[in-house]
PDB file of C-alpha atoms in Angstrom:
ATOM      1  CA  MET A 180     -57.387  10.247 -52.311  1.00  0.00           C
ATOM      2  CA  LYS A 181     -58.737  11.812 -49.155  1.00  0.00           C
ATOM      3  CA  GLY A 182     -58.788  15.563 -48.622  1.00  0.00           C
ATOM      4  CA  PHE A 183     -55.578  17.292 -47.646  1.00  0.00           C
ATOM      5  CA  ALA A 184     -54.773  16.958 -43.977  1.00  0.00           C
ATOM      6  CA  LEU A 185     -51.627  18.469 -42.530  1.00  0.00           C
ATOM      7  CA  LYS A 186     -49.917  16.389 -39.874  1.00  0.00           C
ATOM      8  CA  ARG A 187     -47.576  17.785 -37.257  1.00  0.00           C
ATOM      9  CA  LEU A 188     -44.707  15.751 -35.845  1.00  0.00           C
ATOM     10  CA  ILE A 189     -42.975  16.982 -32.702  1.00  0.00           C
ATOM     11  CA  LEU A 190     -39.694  15.332 -31.768  1.00  0.00           C
ATOM     12  CA  LEU A 191     -38.531  15.666 -28.149  1.00  0.00           C
ATOM     13  CA  ARG A 192     -35.170  14.280 -27.138  1.00  0.00           C
ATOM     14  CA  HIS A 193     -35.045  13.071 -23.545  1.00  0.00           C
ATOM     15  CA  GLY A 194     -33.356  15.271 -20.958  1.00  0.00           C
ATOM     16  CA  LYS A 195     -29.764  14.874 -19.828  1.00  0.00           C
ATOM     17  CA  SER A 196     -29.368  11.571 -18.011  1.00  0.00           C
ATOM     18  CA  ARG A 197     -27.337  10.696 -14.944  1.00  0.00           C
ATOM     19  CA  TRP A 198     -24.175   8.659 -15.509  1.00  0.00           C
ATOM     20  CA  THR A 199     -22.889   8.446 -11.925  1.00  0.00           C
ATOM     21  CA  ASP A 200     -23.970   4.838 -11.309  1.00  0.00           C
ATOM     22  CA  THR A 201     -22.338   2.634 -13.940  1.00  0.00           C
ATOM     23  CA  ASP A 202     -24.193  -0.455 -12.663  1.00  0.00           C
ATOM     24  CA  ILE A 203     -27.510   0.852 -14.006  1.00  0.00           C
ATOM     25  CA  PRO A 204     -28.351  -0.508 -17.488  1.00  0.00           C
ATOM     26  CA  ASP A 205     -28.653   2.185 -20.179  1.00  0.00           C
ATOM     27  CA  HIS A 206     -32.422   1.648 -20.488  1.00  0.00           C
ATOM     28  CA  ASP A 207     -32.900   2.389 -16.778  1.00  0.00           C
ATOM     29  CA  ARG A 208     -30.720   5.493 -16.411  1.00  0.00           C
ATOM     30  CA  PRO A 209     -32.574   8.342 -14.656  1.00  0.00           C
ATOM     31  CA  LEU A 210     -32.518  12.018 -15.504  1.00  0.00           C
ATOM     32  CA  ALA A 211     -29.825  14.245 -14.077  1.00  0.00           C
ATOM     33  CA  PRO A 212     -31.022  17.390 -12.255  1.00  0.00           C
ATOM     34  CA  ARG A 213     -30.169  19.379 -15.413  1.00  0.00           C
ATOM     35  CA  GLY A 214     -32.380  17.007 -17.425  1.00  0.00           C
ATOM     36  CA  GLU A 215     -35.244  17.450 -14.982  1.00  0.00           C
ATOM     37  CA  ARG A 216     -35.034  21.244 -15.260  1.00  0.00           C
ATOM     38  CA  ALA A 217     -34.872  21.038 -19.059  1.00  0.00           C
ATOM     39  CA  ALA A 218     -37.949  18.782 -19.196  1.00  0.00           C
ATOM     40  CA  VAL A 219     -39.992  21.352 -17.273  1.00  0.00           C
ATOM     41  CA  LEU A 220     -38.753  24.159 -19.555  1.00  0.00           C
ATOM     42  CA  MET A 221     -39.630  22.183 -22.657  1.00  0.00           C
ATOM     43  CA  GLY A 222     -43.078  21.431 -21.239  1.00  0.00           C
ATOM     44  CA  ARG A 223     -43.677  25.171 -20.847  1.00  0.00           C
ATOM     45  CA  TYR A 224     -42.572  25.664 -24.438  1.00  0.00           C
ATOM     46  CA  LEU A 225     -44.857  22.866 -25.703  1.00  0.00           C
ATOM     47  CA  ARG A 226     -47.782  24.411 -23.813  1.00  0.00           C
ATOM     48  CA  GLN A 227     -47.432  27.500 -26.037  1.00  0.00           C
ATOM     49  CA  ILE A 228     -47.665  25.785 -29.429  1.00  0.00           C
ATOM     50  CA  GLU A 229     -50.913  26.614 -31.177  1.00  0.00           C
ATOM     51  CA  GLN A 230     -51.987  23.073 -32.072  1.00  0.00           C
ATOM     52  CA  PRO A 231     -52.741  20.692 -29.200  1.00  0.00           C
ATOM     53  CA  ILE A 232     -50.889  17.390 -29.052  1.00  0.00           C
ATOM     54  CA  ASP A 233     -53.197  14.460 -29.805  1.00  0.00           C
ATOM     55  CA  LEU A 234     -50.887  11.636 -28.792  1.00  0.00           C
ATOM     56  CA  VAL A 235     -47.476  11.080 -27.194  1.00  0.00           C
ATOM     57  CA  LEU A 236     -45.367   8.134 -28.282  1.00  0.00           C
ATOM     58  CA  SER A 237     -42.495   7.600 -25.851  1.00  0.00           C
ATOM     59  CA  SER A 238     -39.542   5.303 -25.622  1.00  0.00           C
ATOM     60  CA  THR A 239     -39.737   2.882 -22.722  1.00  0.00           C
ATOM     61  CA  ALA A 240     -36.378   4.115 -21.399  1.00  0.00           C
ATOM     62  CA  LYS A 241     -36.678   5.676 -17.930  1.00  0.00           C
ATOM     63  CA  ARG A 242     -35.089   8.962 -19.001  1.00  0.00           C
ATOM     64  CA  ALA A 243     -37.600   9.353 -21.865  1.00  0.00           C
ATOM     65  CA  ARG A 244     -40.622   8.480 -19.717  1.00  0.00           C
ATOM     66  CA  ASP A 245     -39.437  10.832 -16.962  1.00  0.00           C
ATOM     67  CA  THR A 246     -38.801  13.633 -19.454  1.00  0.00           C
ATOM     68  CA  TRP A 247     -42.372  13.412 -20.700  1.00  0.00           C
ATOM     69  CA  ALA A 248     -43.807  13.075 -17.174  1.00  0.00           C
ATOM     70  CA  LEU A 249     -42.102  16.324 -16.130  1.00  0.00           C
ATOM     71  CA  ALA A 250     -42.924  18.152 -19.371  1.00  0.00           C
ATOM     72  CA  ALA A 251     -46.570  17.073 -19.118  1.00  0.00           C
ATOM     73  CA  THR A 252     -46.908  18.810 -15.740  1.00  0.00           C
ATOM     74  CA  GLN A 253     -46.625  22.106 -17.634  1.00  0.00           C
ATOM     75  CA  ILE A 254     -49.347  21.320 -20.194  1.00  0.00           C
ATOM     76  CA  ASP A 255     -53.057  21.760 -19.542  1.00  0.00           C
ATOM     77  CA  GLY A 256     -55.112  18.613 -19.863  1.00  0.00           C
ATOM     78  CA  LEU A 257     -54.292  14.951 -20.107  1.00  0.00           C
ATOM     79  CA  ILE A 258     -52.689  13.779 -23.347  1.00  0.00           C
ATOM     80  CA  PRO A 259     -52.939  10.102 -24.273  1.00  0.00           C
ATOM     81  CA  THR A 260     -49.489   8.527 -23.989  1.00  0.00           C
ATOM     82  CA  ARG A 261     -48.112   5.242 -25.281  1.00  0.00           C
ATOM     83  CA  THR A 262     -44.741   3.800 -24.366  1.00  0.00           C
ATOM     84  CA  ASP A 263     -43.147   1.676 -27.034  1.00  0.00           C
ATOM     85  CA  GLY A 264     -39.984  -0.405 -26.750  1.00  0.00           C
ATOM     86  CA  GLY A 265     -39.800  -0.365 -30.537  1.00  0.00           C
ATOM     87  CA  ILE A 266     -38.444   3.171 -30.528  1.00  0.00           C
ATOM     88  CA  TYR A 267     -35.703   2.593 -27.963  1.00  0.00           C
ATOM     89  CA  LEU A 268     -32.490   2.981 -29.961  1.00  0.00           C
ATOM     90  CA  LYS A 269     -33.868   1.269 -33.072  1.00  0.00           C
ATOM     91  CA  GLY A 270     -32.555   3.859 -35.538  1.00  0.00           C
ATOM     92  CA  SER A 271     -34.529   6.365 -37.549  1.00  0.00           C
ATOM     93  CA  ASP A 272     -35.994   3.527 -39.664  1.00  0.00           C
ATOM     94  CA  GLY A 273     -37.351   1.804 -36.553  1.00  0.00           C
ATOM     95  CA  LEU A 274     -38.766   5.095 -35.327  1.00  0.00           C
ATOM     96  CA  LEU A 275     -40.330   5.770 -38.710  1.00  0.00           C
ATOM     97  CA  ASP A 276     -41.921   2.297 -38.689  1.00  0.00           C
ATOM     98  CA  ARG A 277     -43.605   3.066 -35.362  1.00  0.00           C
ATOM     99  CA  ILE A 278     -44.840   6.470 -36.525  1.00  0.00           C
ATOM    100  CA  GLN A 279     -46.320   4.914 -39.677  1.00  0.00           C
ATOM    101  CA  GLU A 280     -48.493   2.713 -37.419  1.00  0.00           C
ATOM    102  CA  ILE A 281     -50.203   5.705 -35.765  1.00  0.00           C
ATOM    103  CA  GLU A 282     -53.902   5.947 -36.546  1.00  0.00           C
ATOM    104  CA  ASP A 283     -55.050   8.558 -39.041  1.00  0.00           C
ATOM    105  CA  GLY A 284     -57.142  10.484 -36.503  1.00  0.00           C
ATOM    106  CA  VAL A 285     -53.970  11.705 -34.777  1.00  0.00           C
ATOM    107  CA  ALA A 286     -53.060  15.026 -36.375  1.00  0.00           C
ATOM    108  CA  ASN A 287     -50.374  16.162 -33.917  1.00  0.00           C
ATOM    109  CA  LEU A 288     -47.958  13.535 -32.657  1.00  0.00           C
ATOM    110  CA  LEU A 289     -45.207  14.032 -30.078  1.00  0.00           C
ATOM    111  CA  VAL A 290     -42.409  11.452 -30.048  1.00  0.00           C
ATOM    112  CA  VAL A 291     -40.073  11.290 -27.028  1.00  0.00           C
ATOM    113  CA  GLY A 292     -36.916   9.454 -27.920  1.00  0.00           C
ATOM    114  CA  HIS A 293     -33.175   9.320 -28.375  1.00  0.00           C
ATOM    115  CA  ASN A 294     -30.313  10.347 -30.586  1.00  0.00           C
ATOM    116  CA  PRO A 295     -29.106   9.721 -33.176  1.00  0.00           C
ATOM    117  CA  ASP A 296     -32.588   8.452 -34.123  1.00  0.00           C
ATOM    118  CA  LEU A 297     -34.435  11.764 -33.662  1.00  0.00           C
ATOM    119  CA  GLU A 298     -31.739  13.846 -35.339  1.00  0.00           C
ATOM    120  CA  ASP A 299     -31.589  11.478 -38.308  1.00  0.00           C
ATOM    121  CA  LEU A 300     -35.378  11.426 -38.678  1.00  0.00           C
ATOM    122  CA  CYS A 301     -35.525  15.215 -38.469  1.00  0.00           C
ATOM    123  CA  GLN A 302     -32.932  15.492 -41.237  1.00  0.00           C
ATOM    124  CA  LEU A 303     -34.778  12.959 -43.380  1.00  0.00           C
ATOM    125  CA  LEU A 304     -38.095  14.790 -43.129  1.00  0.00           C
ATOM    126  CA  ALA A 305     -37.082  18.477 -42.894  1.00  0.00           C
ATOM    127  CA  GLU A 306     -36.304  19.386 -46.470  1.00  0.00           C
ATOM    128  CA  ASP A 307     -38.085  22.705 -46.173  1.00  0.00           C
ATOM    129  CA  GLY A 308     -38.232  25.477 -43.604  1.00  0.00           C
ATOM    130  CA  ASP A 309     -36.037  28.194 -42.235  1.00  0.00           C
ATOM    131  CA  ASN A 310     -32.407  27.540 -43.184  1.00  0.00           C
ATOM    132  CA  ALA A 311     -31.116  28.696 -39.792  1.00  0.00           C
ATOM    133  CA  LEU A 312     -33.422  26.252 -37.970  1.00  0.00           C
ATOM    134  CA  ARG A 313     -32.497  23.414 -40.305  1.00  0.00           C
ATOM    135  CA  GLY A 314     -28.818  24.205 -39.831  1.00  0.00           C
ATOM    136  CA  ALA A 315     -29.132  24.256 -36.038  1.00  0.00           C
ATOM    137  CA  ALA A 316     -30.982  20.916 -36.000  1.00  0.00           C
ATOM    138  CA  ALA A 317     -28.401  19.375 -38.334  1.00  0.00           C
ATOM    139  CA  LYS A 318     -25.465  20.663 -36.305  1.00  0.00           C
ATOM    140  CA  LYS A 319     -26.636  19.330 -32.950  1.00  0.00           C
ATOM    141  CA  PHE A 320     -29.876  17.914 -31.532  1.00  0.00           C
ATOM    142  CA  PRO A 321     -29.052  18.298 -27.827  1.00  0.00           C
ATOM    143  CA  THR A 322     -30.747  16.605 -24.893  1.00  0.00           C
ATOM    144  CA  GLY A 323     -34.115  18.183 -24.191  1.00  0.00           C
ATOM    145  CA  ALA A 324     -34.388  19.698 -27.692  1.00  0.00           C
ATOM    146  CA  VAL A 325     -37.676  19.923 -29.592  1.00  0.00           C
ATOM    147  CA  ALA A 326     -38.147  19.936 -33.361  1.00  0.00           C
ATOM    148  CA  ILE A 327     -41.557  20.693 -34.872  1.00  0.00           C
ATOM    149  CA  LEU A 328     -42.248  19.516 -38.404  1.00  0.00           C
ATOM    150  CA  ASP A 329     -45.339  20.173 -40.490  1.00  0.00           C
ATOM    151  CA  LEU A 330     -45.953  17.367 -42.965  1.00  0.00           C
ATOM    152  CA  ASP A 331     -48.073  17.444 -46.115  1.00  0.00           C
ATOM    153  CA  ILE A 332     -49.524  13.969 -45.681  1.00  0.00           C
ATOM    154  CA  ASP A 333     -52.993  12.558 -45.192  1.00  0.00           C
ATOM    155  CA  ASP A 334     -51.929   9.540 -43.156  1.00  0.00           C
ATOM    156  CA  TRP A 335     -48.872   8.663 -41.077  1.00  0.00           C
ATOM    157  CA  VAL A 336     -48.290   5.628 -43.259  1.00  0.00           C
ATOM    158  CA  ASP A 337     -47.437   8.074 -46.088  1.00  0.00           C
ATOM    159  CA  LEU A 338     -44.122   8.943 -44.433  1.00  0.00           C
ATOM    160  CA  PRO A 339     -41.479   9.454 -45.718  1.00  0.00           C
ATOM    161  CA  GLY A 340     -43.020   9.781 -49.190  1.00  0.00           C
ATOM    162  CA  SER A 341     -43.475  13.470 -48.541  1.00  0.00           C
ATOM    163  CA  THR A 342     -41.031  15.638 -46.733  1.00  0.00           C
ATOM    164  CA  GLY A 343     -41.903  18.314 -44.265  1.00  0.00           C
ATOM    165  CA  LYS A 344     -41.165  21.794 -43.150  1.00  0.00           C
ATOM    166  CA  LEU A 345     -39.183  22.378 -39.970  1.00  0.00           C
ATOM    167  CA  VAL A 346     -41.203  25.149 -38.335  1.00  0.00           C
ATOM    168  CA  ASP A 347     -39.303  25.349 -35.049  1.00  0.00           C
ATOM    169  CA  PHE A 348     -36.292  23.951 -33.264  1.00  0.00           C
ATOM    170  CA  LYS A 349     -35.538  24.772 -29.655  1.00  0.00           C
ATOM    171  CA  ALA A 350     -32.983  23.558 -27.144  1.00  0.00           C
ATOM    172  CA  PRO A 351     -33.458  24.161 -23.415  1.00  0.00           C
ATOM    173  CA  LYS A 352     -30.638  26.727 -23.409  1.00  0.00           C
ATOM    174  CA  ASN A 353     -32.698  28.811 -25.891  1.00  0.00           C
ATOM    175  CA  LEU A 354     -35.494  29.137 -23.351  1.00  0.00           C
ATOM    176  CA  VAL A 355     -33.686  30.362 -20.238  1.00  0.00           C
TER     177      VAL A 355
END
């Protein structure tokens, strides 16, 4: 077995999307102005976390890509980003499959995706941590919310064999 290496998984739900044009397919729905503002707020929050993000894995949906693009404007430096259609509304199992494929050198992974997938994955992995945070994440994982989980695993492929600790959970309304 390799030496202990703590991994950090950050889950970011896309910002509020616009529903005014019903002719637009779900995958192509843009952000609403509220979602755009939330994405910038969440980017400022992510800039403050002590461990830099090594890689961003984003859904191919427009609202997810746009959420990350706006959040990234608030973070110093360029973070490698991959878009992956395999995490667009594929369930928490599909999301977990994609995360397990991430290379071992990535210690801090940010996933930009959708509900209920993110909420379900957070609940699956967050068996430890502050009870109030865990309760808030279980009650509602709103648009624009971020969950940060520390995982006692060496490699991403080891998920979900070990559960993690929910170290923070923030919704945009908590930051204004």
